[in-house]
DNA sequence: CGTTAGCTTGACGGACTTCAACGATAGTGG
DNA sequence: CCACTATCGTTGAAGTCCGTCAAGCTAACG
C-alpha cells in the first residue's frame, strides 16, 4: 500500500511545501502540524482553500500542476509520495485506484458544501462552521478546548472575509457565551448554538476532508 | 466503454431527474437541453451547484446518495447508466477507473475556482464569469449570441445573489455595452471586458466542467 | 527597552438584500 | 377572441452587513 512508500519531510512554519502552479511531482500526507492550501489571484487577493490537519492527504487530485500552493501554518511533519509511483500503484492495483477516486469524491463533496456555507451564511455562520469543523477535526484532549494554529488573516482568507470582521465576530460569539478564547486557545462552550449558526442539523455533514482511515 | 450501455431518457422542463439525498442508483450524461443540480438547505434556501450542458456527465462522484437534486431547466435528453454497472466496469477496466477519477478531479478543480469567484468577486464579477462560461460552453451558432436557458432566480441561486441583484446587474452590463439582451437571448459584445470583470487573465481557466471528449 | 507583527476596536461608506410595486408575457378558460 | 391570472423580469426605496481606513493594544523578540 501507499503507507510503505512515503518519505518523511519536516517543514518549518510559514515555509512552502509546494508552490502555486508548480509541477505536481509529489503528493503528501500530513502527520503533524497544520498546512494551508493557498492561491493568489491576479488581483493579488489571497484565498485559503483548506486547512489540512494530521491524517489528511493532499495533492492527489492535481492533474499536471498544483493549482494551490501548500504552506505550513505551524511546524509540520509529512510524508511525500512521488506522483509517478502513486499513479503506477493505481494502474496496477484496482483497490488503490478506487480509494483515490473515493478520496477525490470526498474532497469534491466537501468543496460543494463549503460553497453552500460561504455563499449563504453570514460572517457569524461561516466562522461558526469553521470553529465547529476545527473542534471536530483537531486532535484535542478530552474537552472542547482547541488550539487554533492559524491566524485571523488565514481564517479571513478562508472564509471570504477580512481579518477585522473575523476578529469582531469572534468577540461577538464570545460575548454570547458560545465560545471563549484567549491567545490561540479556543473553547467551544455551546456546540449546539455553533451548529445552529453554521446551518447544520444536529447529526449531519460528517467527514469534511480527506482524512485517514 | 460507457458509451455502449446508457439508456436514453427524455425529461420535460422543471421535472426532476433524481431527488436530493436520493439513493445514487444511476449516473447520467446530458445529450441535449440544460440541467441544474440543486440543494435546499435546512433554512429553505435554494442553492444551484451547477448548470449542466450537452456533453456533460453528472452523478458519477456521488457515494451512496446524490447530495444535490438534478432538475431539467429546459426539456432535456440524457443517457442513464446504472451505477452498479459503472462500478463493475471500473473494477474490471483500469482505464475506466482512471477516467472516472480524472472526471471527479476536474469537477473538484472547477468547484475550487468557483469558490474563489463567489467569495471574492462582486455581483458584476460573478455574473460576468457565468455569462463568459455559458458563452463558451453553450452550443451557439457562429456569433457571440447565446440563448440562456435558465431564469434569473436560477442564476441568483447559483451565484449566491438575489434575482433582483442579477436583474440590476444585467441591465448595468447592458448599459455599459458589454452585453446586450432581450428575452432569453444574450449577446456578448465585449468578451474582454467580461473576462476582466470576472478576474480571468486572457487565456486561463479552461474546461470548467466534466464535459465530453 | 524598543520594534514589529498580529489582534482588537471604532467610524464611515458602499454593496447587496429586503420589501414593494409595476410591467410584460404566456397560458387558460369562457 | 378576449379577459383573467400566474409567472417572471424590472425598477425603486430603505435597511443591514461587511469592507475600508485608521488608531490603539498586546505580546514576542532582538
Tab-separated table of C-alpha atoms (C1' of nucleotides) in Angstrom:
chain	number	residue	atom	x	y	z
A	1	UNK	CA	0.000	0.000	0.000
A	2	UNK	CA	0.803	3.680	-0.026
A	3	UNK	CA	1.885	3.565	3.586
A	4	UNK	CA	5.104	1.773	2.761
A	5	UNK	CA	6.495	4.265	0.253
A	6	UNK	CA	6.320	7.768	1.680
A	7	UNK	CA	9.489	9.644	2.620
A	8	UNK	CA	9.307	11.727	5.778
A	9	UNK	CA	9.676	15.508	5.446
A	10	UNK	CA	9.728	18.222	8.093
A	11	UNK	CA	8.610	21.730	7.177
A	12	UNK	CA	9.037	24.780	9.377
A	13	UNK	CA	6.241	27.230	9.981
A	14	UNK	CA	5.463	29.536	7.028
A	15	UNK	CA	7.674	27.532	4.669
A	16	UNK	CA	6.253	26.325	1.409
A	17	UNK	CA	5.741	22.643	0.643
A	18	UNK	CA	4.997	23.313	-2.981
A	19	UNK	CA	4.313	26.486	-4.911
A	20	UNK	CA	1.232	27.640	-6.764
A	21	UNK	CA	1.058	26.191	-10.279
A	22	UNK	CA	4.118	24.062	-9.523
A	23	UNK	CA	4.510	20.801	-11.404
A	24	UNK	CA	2.646	18.131	-9.471
A	25	UNK	CA	5.548	15.808	-8.857
A	26	UNK	CA	4.545	14.805	-5.354
A	27	UNK	CA	1.506	14.151	-3.199
A	28	UNK	CA	1.515	14.322	0.559
A	29	UNK	CA	0.065	13.115	3.787
A	30	UNK	CA	0.204	15.327	6.827
A	31	UNK	CA	1.326	13.604	10.012
A	32	UNK	CA	1.635	16.520	12.408
A	33	UNK	CA	1.014	20.259	12.453
A	34	UNK	CA	-1.213	22.235	10.135
A	35	UNK	CA	-0.952	23.087	6.438
A	36	UNK	CA	-2.924	25.557	4.337
A	37	UNK	CA	-3.521	25.491	0.589
A	38	UNK	CA	-3.383	28.979	-0.833
A	39	UNK	CA	-3.849	30.754	-4.129
A	40	UNK	CA	-3.147	34.339	-5.095
A	41	UNK	CA	-5.418	35.543	-7.853
A	42	UNK	CA	-4.460	38.090	-10.493
A	43	UNK	CA	-5.778	40.902	-8.307
A	44	UNK	CA	-3.306	39.895	-5.619
A	45	UNK	CA	-6.073	38.688	-3.340
A	46	UNK	CA	-5.258	35.659	-1.279
A	47	UNK	CA	-7.558	32.711	-0.911
A	48	UNK	CA	-7.082	29.824	1.508
A	49	UNK	CA	-8.811	26.740	0.117
A	50	UNK	CA	-8.350	24.378	3.038
A	51	UNK	CA	-6.666	23.805	6.342
A	52	UNK	CA	-5.128	20.355	6.478
A	53	UNK	CA	-4.732	18.523	9.756
A	54	UNK	CA	-2.874	15.381	10.810
A	55	UNK	CA	-4.063	12.376	8.844
A	56	UNK	CA	-5.129	14.374	5.798
A	57	UNK	CA	-3.905	13.560	2.315
A	58	UNK	CA	-3.432	16.322	-0.228
A	59	UNK	CA	-2.181	16.913	-3.735
A	60	UNK	CA	-3.599	13.655	-5.056
A	61	UNK	CA	-6.295	15.254	-7.193
A	62	UNK	CA	-3.945	17.607	-9.029
A	63	UNK	CA	-3.577	16.926	-12.702
A	64	UNK	CA	-0.437	18.381	-14.229
A	65	UNK	CA	0.157	21.161	-11.714
A	66	UNK	CA	-0.943	22.034	-8.192
A	67	UNK	CA	-3.413	24.886	-8.580
A	68	UNK	CA	-2.874	25.901	-4.971
A	69	UNK	CA	0.344	26.340	-3.045
A	70	UNK	CA	0.767	24.383	0.183
A	71	UNK	CA	2.343	26.140	3.161
A	72	UNK	CA	2.984	25.117	6.735
A	73	UNK	CA	0.762	27.024	9.166
A	74	UNK	CA	2.702	25.545	12.044
A	75	UNK	CA	5.785	23.346	12.059
A	76	UNK	CA	4.652	20.292	10.169
A	77	UNK	CA	5.676	16.700	9.599
A	78	UNK	CA	4.581	14.940	6.464
A	79	UNK	CA	5.092	12.056	4.129
A	80	UNK	CA	5.856	12.674	0.492
A	81	UNK	CA	4.847	10.297	-2.268
A	82	UNK	CA	6.175	10.622	-5.806
A	83	UNK	CA	3.244	11.011	-8.148
A	84	UNK	CA	4.639	8.589	-10.709
A	85	UNK	CA	4.703	5.955	-8.047
A	86	UNK	CA	1.157	6.669	-6.923
A	87	UNK	CA	-0.047	6.516	-10.499
A	88	UNK	CA	1.829	3.290	-11.121
A	89	UNK	CA	0.305	1.787	-7.991
A	90	UNK	CA	-3.157	2.837	-9.093
A	91	UNK	CA	-2.578	1.395	-12.531
A	92	UNK	CA	-1.607	-1.960	-11.062
A	93	UNK	CA	-3.939	-2.181	-8.112
A	94	UNK	CA	-7.650	-1.597	-8.600
A	95	UNK	CA	-8.270	-1.024	-4.914
A	96	UNK	CA	-5.737	1.806	-4.821
A	97	UNK	CA	-7.375	3.355	-7.836
A	98	UNK	CA	-10.773	3.097	-6.187
A	99	UNK	CA	-9.530	4.636	-2.970
A	100	UNK	CA	-8.009	7.544	-4.855
A	101	UNK	CA	-11.290	8.088	-6.607
A	102	UNK	CA	-13.191	7.994	-3.316
A	103	UNK	CA	-10.755	10.469	-1.818
A	104	UNK	CA	-11.257	12.899	-4.688
A	105	UNK	CA	-15.028	12.455	-4.463
A	106	UNK	CA	-14.918	13.260	-0.741
A	107	UNK	CA	-12.946	16.407	-1.445
A	108	UNK	CA	-15.445	17.395	-4.116
A	109	UNK	CA	-18.330	16.855	-1.727
A	110	UNK	CA	-16.600	18.940	0.917
A	111	UNK	CA	-15.924	21.719	-1.597
A	112	UNK	CA	-19.579	21.791	-2.638
A	113	UNK	CA	-20.777	22.097	0.943
A	114	UNK	CA	-18.198	24.781	1.643
A	115	UNK	CA	-19.587	26.605	-1.387
A	116	UNK	CA	-23.043	26.432	0.193
A	117	UNK	CA	-21.774	27.747	3.503
A	118	UNK	CA	-19.702	30.577	2.056
A	119	UNK	CA	-22.320	31.932	-0.305
A	120	UNK	CA	-25.304	31.599	2.003
A	121	UNK	CA	-24.081	32.206	5.533
A	122	UNK	CA	-23.260	35.436	7.305
A	123	UNK	CA	-19.870	36.084	8.849
A	124	UNK	CA	-21.024	34.520	12.117
A	125	UNK	CA	-22.346	31.447	10.310
A	126	UNK	CA	-19.133	30.935	8.378
A	127	UNK	CA	-16.967	31.346	11.430
A	128	UNK	CA	-19.209	29.036	13.425
A	129	UNK	CA	-18.829	26.417	10.718
A	130	UNK	CA	-15.063	26.667	10.755
A	131	UNK	CA	-14.818	26.535	14.532
A	132	UNK	CA	-17.153	23.575	14.677
A	133	UNK	CA	-15.128	21.844	11.990
A	134	UNK	CA	-11.856	22.521	13.749
A	135	UNK	CA	-13.210	21.375	17.100
A	136	UNK	CA	-14.207	18.123	15.454
A	137	UNK	CA	-11.050	17.548	13.429
A	138	UNK	CA	-8.262	18.905	15.595
A	139	UNK	CA	-6.562	16.450	17.912
A	140	UNK	CA	-7.838	17.694	21.263
A	141	UNK	CA	-7.600	16.480	24.793
A	142	UNK	CA	-10.914	15.365	26.198
A	143	UNK	CA	-12.631	18.731	26.428
A	144	UNK	CA	-13.924	21.231	23.922
A	145	UNK	CA	-10.737	23.223	24.168
A	146	UNK	CA	-8.751	23.521	20.953
A	147	UNK	CA	-5.622	25.334	19.930
A	148	UNK	CA	-6.230	27.217	16.707
A	149	UNK	CA	-2.978	27.069	14.760
A	150	UNK	CA	-3.866	29.685	12.141
A	151	UNK	CA	-4.077	33.463	12.426
A	152	UNK	CA	-7.031	35.758	11.812
A	153	UNK	CA	-5.852	36.615	8.324
A	154	UNK	CA	-5.706	32.937	7.350
A	155	UNK	CA	-9.221	32.435	8.672
A	156	UNK	CA	-10.445	35.536	6.871
A	157	UNK	CA	-8.938	34.459	3.554
A	158	UNK	CA	-10.513	31.061	4.025
A	159	UNK	CA	-13.998	32.378	4.765
A	160	UNK	CA	-14.031	35.210	2.254
A	161	UNK	CA	-13.959	37.873	4.964
A	162	UNK	CA	-11.469	40.374	6.361
A	163	UNK	CA	-9.348	39.896	9.445
A	164	UNK	CA	-11.262	42.740	11.114
A	165	UNK	CA	-14.599	41.044	10.570
A	166	UNK	CA	-13.233	37.749	11.862
A	167	UNK	CA	-11.964	39.490	14.970
A	168	UNK	CA	-15.225	41.317	15.561
A	169	UNK	CA	-17.287	38.185	15.022
A	170	UNK	CA	-15.107	36.174	17.375
A	171	UNK	CA	-15.681	38.683	20.152
A	172	UNK	CA	-19.399	38.633	19.367
A	173	UNK	CA	-19.523	34.864	19.774
A	174	UNK	CA	-17.528	35.228	22.961
A	175	UNK	CA	-19.952	37.857	24.265
A	176	UNK	CA	-22.839	35.498	23.593
A	177	UNK	CA	-21.120	32.799	25.612
A	178	UNK	CA	-20.965	30.471	22.619
A	179	UNK	CA	-17.176	30.322	22.657
A	180	UNK	CA	-14.363	31.563	24.788
A	181	UNK	CA	-10.879	32.356	23.616
A	182	UNK	CA	-7.603	33.884	24.641
A	183	UNK	CA	-4.344	33.680	22.744
A	184	UNK	CA	-4.574	30.778	20.321
A	185	UNK	CA	-6.813	28.777	22.649
A	186	UNK	CA	-10.494	28.465	21.832
A	187	UNK	CA	-13.133	26.746	23.885
A	188	UNK	CA	-16.459	25.743	22.404
A	189	UNK	CA	-18.987	26.338	25.159
A	190	UNK	CA	-22.206	25.848	23.204
A	191	UNK	CA	-21.676	23.429	20.368
A	192	UNK	CA	-25.382	23.308	19.528
A	193	UNK	CA	-25.511	27.079	19.041
A	194	UNK	CA	-22.449	26.837	16.829
A	195	UNK	CA	-24.137	24.226	14.656
A	196	UNK	CA	-27.303	26.278	14.516
A	197	UNK	CA	-25.365	29.329	13.351
A	198	UNK	CA	-23.478	27.296	10.772
A	199	UNK	CA	-26.725	25.882	9.421
A	200	UNK	CA	-26.027	22.304	10.291
A	201	UNK	CA	-28.746	19.987	11.512
A	202	UNK	CA	-27.611	18.024	14.586
A	203	UNK	CA	-26.028	14.917	13.111
A	204	UNK	CA	-25.163	15.893	9.545
A	205	UNK	CA	-22.219	16.606	7.241
A	206	UNK	CA	-19.501	14.343	8.588
A	207	UNK	CA	-16.015	13.725	7.196
A	208	UNK	CA	-15.414	17.045	5.508
A	209	UNK	CA	-11.918	16.205	4.447
A	210	UNK	CA	-9.689	13.590	3.014
A	211	UNK	CA	-8.729	12.172	6.338
A	212	UNK	CA	-7.101	8.955	7.293
A	213	UNK	CA	-8.910	5.666	7.756
B	1	UNK	CA	-16.811	1.629	-22.960
B	2	UNK	CA	-19.526	3.570	-21.217
B	3	UNK	CA	-20.944	4.751	-24.483
B	4	UNK	CA	-22.451	1.363	-25.262
B	5	UNK	CA	-24.540	0.935	-22.123
B	6	UNK	CA	-26.617	4.045	-21.484
B	7	UNK	CA	-30.390	4.019	-21.855
B	8	UNK	CA	-31.950	7.118	-23.361
B	9	UNK	CA	-34.278	9.207	-21.206
B	10	UNK	CA	-36.294	12.327	-22.013
B	11	UNK	CA	-37.159	14.752	-19.232
B	12	UNK	CA	-39.571	17.656	-19.532
B	13	UNK	CA	-38.757	21.121	-18.294
B	14	UNK	CA	-38.873	21.508	-14.494
B	15	UNK	CA	-39.147	17.759	-13.921
B	16	UNK	CA	-36.755	16.058	-11.586
B	17	UNK	CA	-34.171	13.552	-12.777
B	18	UNK	CA	-33.301	12.494	-9.278
B	19	UNK	CA	-34.149	13.944	-5.875
B	20	UNK	CA	-31.923	15.440	-3.206
B	21	UNK	CA	-30.381	12.757	-0.998
B	22	UNK	CA	-31.838	10.088	-3.248
B	23	UNK	CA	-30.035	6.761	-3.454
B	24	UNK	CA	-27.379	7.054	-6.145
B	25	UNK	CA	-28.594	4.252	-8.372
B	26	UNK	CA	-27.819	5.975	-11.634
B	27	UNK	CA	-25.352	8.341	-13.251
B	28	UNK	CA	-26.111	10.406	-16.307
B	29	UNK	CA	-24.830	12.107	-19.381
B	30	UNK	CA	-26.687	15.048	-20.797
B	31	UNK	CA	-27.213	14.959	-24.561
B	32	UNK	CA	-29.497	17.944	-25.106
B	33	UNK	CA	-31.072	20.752	-23.111
B	34	UNK	CA	-29.930	22.052	-19.734
B	35	UNK	CA	-29.957	20.538	-16.250
B	36	UNK	CA	-29.344	22.155	-12.878
B	37	UNK	CA	-28.173	20.484	-9.684
B	38	UNK	CA	-29.950	21.952	-6.682
B	39	UNK	CA	-29.949	21.642	-2.930
B	40	UNK	CA	-32.337	23.091	-0.365
B	41	UNK	CA	-30.676	23.687	2.974
B	42	UNK	CA	-32.397	23.459	6.322
B	43	UNK	CA	-33.258	27.163	6.193
B	44	UNK	CA	-35.194	26.548	2.999
B	45	UNK	CA	-32.665	28.464	0.962
B	46	UNK	CA	-32.018	27.125	-2.512
B	47	UNK	CA	-28.581	26.648	-3.965
B	48	UNK	CA	-27.803	25.758	-7.574
B	49	UNK	CA	-24.466	23.995	-7.712
B	50	UNK	CA	-24.042	23.723	-11.472
B	51	UNK	CA	-25.682	24.119	-14.820
B	52	UNK	CA	-25.065	21.082	-16.979
B	53	UNK	CA	-24.952	21.379	-20.738
B	54	UNK	CA	-24.912	18.854	-23.568
B	55	UNK	CA	-21.943	16.530	-23.302
B	56	UNK	CA	-21.646	16.840	-19.527
B	57	UNK	CA	-21.582	13.827	-17.254
B	58	UNK	CA	-23.054	14.028	-13.759
B	59	UNK	CA	-23.776	11.924	-10.725
B	60	UNK	CA	-20.590	9.876	-11.092
B	61	UNK	CA	-18.896	11.272	-7.988
B	62	UNK	CA	-21.782	10.558	-5.641
B	63	UNK	CA	-21.086	7.990	-2.991
B	64	UNK	CA	-24.178	6.425	-1.515
B	65	UNK	CA	-26.635	9.249	-2.262
B	66	UNK	CA	-26.836	12.234	-4.571
B	67	UNK	CA	-26.322	15.258	-2.347
B	68	UNK	CA	-27.946	17.502	-4.928
B	69	UNK	CA	-31.160	17.013	-6.849
B	70	UNK	CA	-30.986	17.191	-10.652
B	71	UNK	CA	-33.761	19.011	-12.491
B	72	UNK	CA	-34.348	19.835	-16.119
B	73	UNK	CA	-34.016	23.580	-16.766
B	74	UNK	CA	-35.278	23.033	-20.292
B	75	UNK	CA	-36.582	19.904	-21.964
B	76	UNK	CA	-33.639	17.565	-21.799
B	77	UNK	CA	-32.410	14.361	-23.368
B	78	UNK	CA	-29.982	12.190	-21.459
B	79	UNK	CA	-28.404	8.805	-21.098
B	80	UNK	CA	-28.730	6.926	-17.849
B	81	UNK	CA	-26.116	4.472	-16.610
B	82	UNK	CA	-26.767	2.110	-13.714
B	83	UNK	CA	-24.200	2.768	-11.029
B	84	UNK	CA	-23.544	-0.910	-10.345
B	85	UNK	CA	-22.600	-1.303	-13.973
B	86	UNK	CA	-20.304	1.718	-13.924
B	87	UNK	CA	-18.616	0.435	-10.781
B	88	UNK	CA	-18.272	-3.028	-12.258
B	89	UNK	CA	-16.725	-1.548	-15.378
B	90	UNK	CA	-14.283	0.494	-13.294
B	91	UNK	CA	-13.380	-2.555	-11.252
B	92	UNK	CA	-12.572	-4.534	-14.375
B	93	UNK	CA	-11.021	-1.860	-16.523
B	94	UNK	CA	-8.266	0.320	-15.101
B	95	UNK	CA	-8.643	2.929	-17.806
B	96	UNK	CA	-12.316	3.447	-16.924
B	97	UNK	CA	-11.375	3.858	-13.299
B	98	UNK	CA	-8.728	6.396	-14.226
B	99	UNK	CA	-11.115	8.362	-16.399
B	100	UNK	CA	-13.667	8.476	-13.606
B	101	UNK	CA	-11.017	9.768	-11.265
B	102	UNK	CA	-9.954	12.418	-13.763
B	103	UNK	CA	-13.551	13.475	-14.194
B	104	UNK	CA	-14.023	13.890	-10.454
B	105	UNK	CA	-10.736	15.774	-10.194
B	106	UNK	CA	-11.891	18.154	-12.941
B	107	UNK	CA	-15.114	18.774	-11.046
B	108	UNK	CA	-13.161	19.406	-7.878
B	109	UNK	CA	-10.920	21.879	-9.642
B	110	UNK	CA	-13.929	23.663	-11.078
B	111	UNK	CA	-15.579	23.791	-7.648
B	112	UNK	CA	-12.441	25.319	-6.116
B	113	UNK	CA	-12.267	28.029	-8.738
B	114	UNK	CA	-15.970	28.728	-8.384
B	115	UNK	CA	-15.313	29.101	-4.676
B	116	UNK	CA	-12.668	31.725	-5.479
B	117	UNK	CA	-15.014	33.600	-7.784
B	118	UNK	CA	-18.027	33.546	-5.466
B	119	UNK	CA	-16.220	34.650	-2.333
B	120	UNK	CA	-14.020	37.275	-3.922
B	121	UNK	CA	-15.951	38.835	-6.785
B	122	UNK	CA	-18.720	41.413	-6.752
B	123	UNK	CA	-22.114	40.727	-8.264
B	124	UNK	CA	-20.892	42.058	-11.610
B	125	UNK	CA	-17.815	39.849	-11.482
B	126	UNK	CA	-19.788	36.726	-10.688
B	127	UNK	CA	-22.339	37.389	-13.374
B	128	UNK	CA	-19.606	38.163	-15.882
B	129	UNK	CA	-17.980	34.842	-15.061
B	130	UNK	CA	-21.189	32.928	-15.582
B	131	UNK	CA	-22.002	34.660	-18.856
B	132	UNK	CA	-18.478	34.114	-20.121
B	133	UNK	CA	-18.695	30.482	-19.134
B	134	UNK	CA	-22.056	29.998	-20.803
B	135	UNK	CA	-20.908	31.752	-23.976
B	136	UNK	CA	-18.015	29.323	-24.106
B	137	UNK	CA	-19.901	26.156	-23.258
B	138	UNK	CA	-23.321	26.611	-24.835
B	139	UNK	CA	-23.758	25.290	-28.330
B	140	UNK	CA	-24.016	28.540	-30.247
B	141	UNK	CA	-24.201	29.483	-33.888
B	142	UNK	CA	-21.164	31.341	-35.085
B	143	UNK	CA	-21.632	34.592	-33.233
B	144	UNK	CA	-21.498	35.618	-29.617
B	145	UNK	CA	-25.251	35.257	-29.321
B	146	UNK	CA	-26.443	32.677	-26.820
B	147	UNK	CA	-29.817	31.602	-25.549
B	148	UNK	CA	-29.769	31.482	-21.761
B	149	UNK	CA	-31.995	28.573	-20.785
B	150	UNK	CA	-32.237	29.415	-17.059
B	151	UNK	CA	-34.182	32.159	-15.319
B	152	UNK	CA	-32.948	34.956	-13.077
B	153	UNK	CA	-33.741	33.041	-9.914
B	154	UNK	CA	-31.669	30.069	-11.048
B	155	UNK	CA	-28.774	32.379	-11.828
B	156	UNK	CA	-29.150	34.131	-8.477
B	157	UNK	CA	-29.206	30.873	-6.538
B	158	UNK	CA	-26.122	29.783	-8.449
B	159	UNK	CA	-24.157	32.951	-7.775
B	160	UNK	CA	-25.245	33.498	-4.185
B	161	UNK	CA	-27.231	36.627	-5.074
B	162	UNK	CA	-30.883	37.598	-5.332
B	163	UNK	CA	-32.905	37.704	-8.528
B	164	UNK	CA	-33.208	41.471	-8.144
B	165	UNK	CA	-29.465	41.945	-7.995
B	166	UNK	CA	-28.982	39.728	-11.034
B	167	UNK	CA	-31.537	41.755	-12.938
B	168	UNK	CA	-29.997	45.059	-11.915
B	169	UNK	CA	-26.503	43.900	-12.752
B	170	UNK	CA	-27.579	42.586	-16.138
B	171	UNK	CA	-29.008	45.993	-17.048
B	172	UNK	CA	-25.796	47.594	-15.787
B	173	UNK	CA	-23.702	45.424	-18.084
B	174	UNK	CA	-26.103	46.204	-20.890
B	175	UNK	CA	-25.798	49.917	-20.201
B	176	UNK	CA	-22.035	49.656	-20.403
B	177	UNK	CA	-22.306	47.983	-23.788
B	178	UNK	CA	-20.622	44.834	-22.526
B	179	UNK	CA	-23.631	42.666	-23.272
B	180	UNK	CA	-26.992	43.018	-24.887
B	181	UNK	CA	-30.075	41.006	-24.082
B	182	UNK	CA	-33.777	40.701	-24.688
B	183	UNK	CA	-35.960	37.773	-23.759
B	184	UNK	CA	-33.728	34.766	-23.231
B	185	UNK	CA	-31.215	35.924	-25.821
B	186	UNK	CA	-27.902	37.334	-24.679
B	187	UNK	CA	-25.173	38.740	-26.850
B	188	UNK	CA	-21.649	39.146	-25.563
B	189	UNK	CA	-20.403	42.375	-27.127
B	190	UNK	CA	-17.158	42.818	-25.201
B	191	UNK	CA	-15.754	39.463	-24.197
B	192	UNK	CA	-12.515	41.005	-22.934
B	193	UNK	CA	-14.383	43.279	-20.535
B	194	UNK	CA	-16.359	40.274	-19.327
B	195	UNK	CA	-13.152	38.392	-18.594
B	196	UNK	CA	-11.679	41.394	-16.835
B	197	UNK	CA	-14.711	41.716	-14.614
B	198	UNK	CA	-14.676	38.006	-13.841
B	199	UNK	CA	-10.994	38.200	-12.920
B	200	UNK	CA	-9.743	35.913	-15.641
B	201	UNK	CA	-6.483	36.537	-17.399
B	202	UNK	CA	-6.867	36.190	-21.195
B	203	UNK	CA	-6.189	32.511	-21.787
B	204	UNK	CA	-6.751	30.868	-18.428
B	205	UNK	CA	-9.111	28.502	-16.591
B	206	UNK	CA	-10.334	26.251	-19.358
B	207	UNK	CA	-12.619	23.182	-19.111
B	208	UNK	CA	-14.642	24.155	-16.106
B	209	UNK	CA	-16.860	21.095	-16.230
B	210	UNK	CA	-16.977	17.397	-16.783
B	211	UNK	CA	-17.589	17.736	-20.474
B	212	UNK	CA	-17.358	15.270	-23.278
B	213	UNK	CA	-14.203	14.473	-25.183
C	1	DC	C1'	13.814	48.887	26.084
C	2	DG	C1'	12.375	49.429	21.501
C	3	DT	C1'	10.366	47.394	17.452
C	4	DT	C1'	7.417	44.647	14.926
C	5	DA	C1'	3.592	41.793	13.848
C	6	DG	C1'	-0.829	40.357	14.981
C	7	DC	C1'	-5.305	41.292	17.262
C	8	DT	C1'	-8.831	44.480	18.522
C	9	DT	C1'	-11.948	48.361	18.263
C	10	DG	C1'	-14.117	52.486	16.146
C	11	DA	C1'	-16.212	55.318	12.368
C	12	DC	C1'	-17.755	55.604	7.869
C	13	DG	C1'	-19.195	54.261	3.296
C	14	DG	C1'	-20.708	51.037	-0.146
C	15	DA	C1'	-22.764	46.906	-1.986
C	16	DC	C1'	-26.205	43.872	-1.650
C	17	DT	C1'	-30.740	42.357	0.463
C	18	DT	C1'	-35.355	43.086	1.511
C	19	DC	C1'	-39.824	44.736	0.685
C	20	DA	C1'	-42.789	46.581	-2.571
C	21	DA	C1'	-44.894	47.840	-6.801
C	22	DC	C1'	-45.235	47.673	-11.678
C	23	DG	C1'	-44.940	45.827	-16.495
C	24	DA	C1'	-44.620	42.201	-19.874
C	25	DT	C1'	-45.523	37.712	-21.479
C	26	DA	C1'	-47.767	33.401	-21.870
C	27	DG	C1'	-51.138	30.138	-20.851
C	28	DT	C1'	-56.226	29.220	-19.681
C	29	DG	C1'	-60.968	29.112	-19.978
C	30	DG	C1'	-65.171	31.428	-21.103
D	1	DC	C1'	-61.125	36.331	-29.497
D	2	DC	C1'	-60.670	38.272	-25.250
D	3	DA	C1'	-60.321	38.909	-20.331
D	4	DC	C1'	-58.062	36.702	-16.455
D	5	DT	C1'	-54.337	35.046	-13.998
D	6	DA	C1'	-49.817	33.477	-12.940
D	7	DT	C1'	-45.094	33.905	-13.562
D	8	DC	C1'	-41.088	36.307	-14.496
D	9	DG	C1'	-38.351	40.356	-15.077
D	10	DT	C1'	-37.550	45.081	-13.872
D	11	DT	C1'	-37.238	49.168	-11.015
D	12	DG	C1'	-37.419	51.914	-6.678
D	13	DA	C1'	-36.569	52.963	-1.639
D	14	DA	C1'	-34.871	51.750	2.761
D	15	DG	C1'	-32.083	48.967	5.720
D	16	DT	C1'	-28.172	45.890	7.013
D	17	DC	C1'	-23.955	43.724	6.873
D	18	DC	C1'	-19.433	43.859	5.845
D	19	DG	C1'	-15.211	46.264	3.842
D	20	DT	C1'	-12.053	50.005	4.287
D	21	DC	C1'	-9.307	53.184	6.729
D	22	DA	C1'	-7.360	54.350	10.948
D	23	DA	C1'	-5.725	54.062	15.534
D	24	DG	C1'	-4.520	51.655	19.760
D	25	DC	C1'	-3.223	47.481	22.214
D	26	DT	C1'	-0.674	43.341	23.437
D	27	DA	C1'	2.938	40.038	23.194
D	28	DA	C1'	7.128	38.260	21.374
D	29	DC	C1'	11.665	39.059	20.033
D	30	DG	C1'	16.054	41.175	19.465
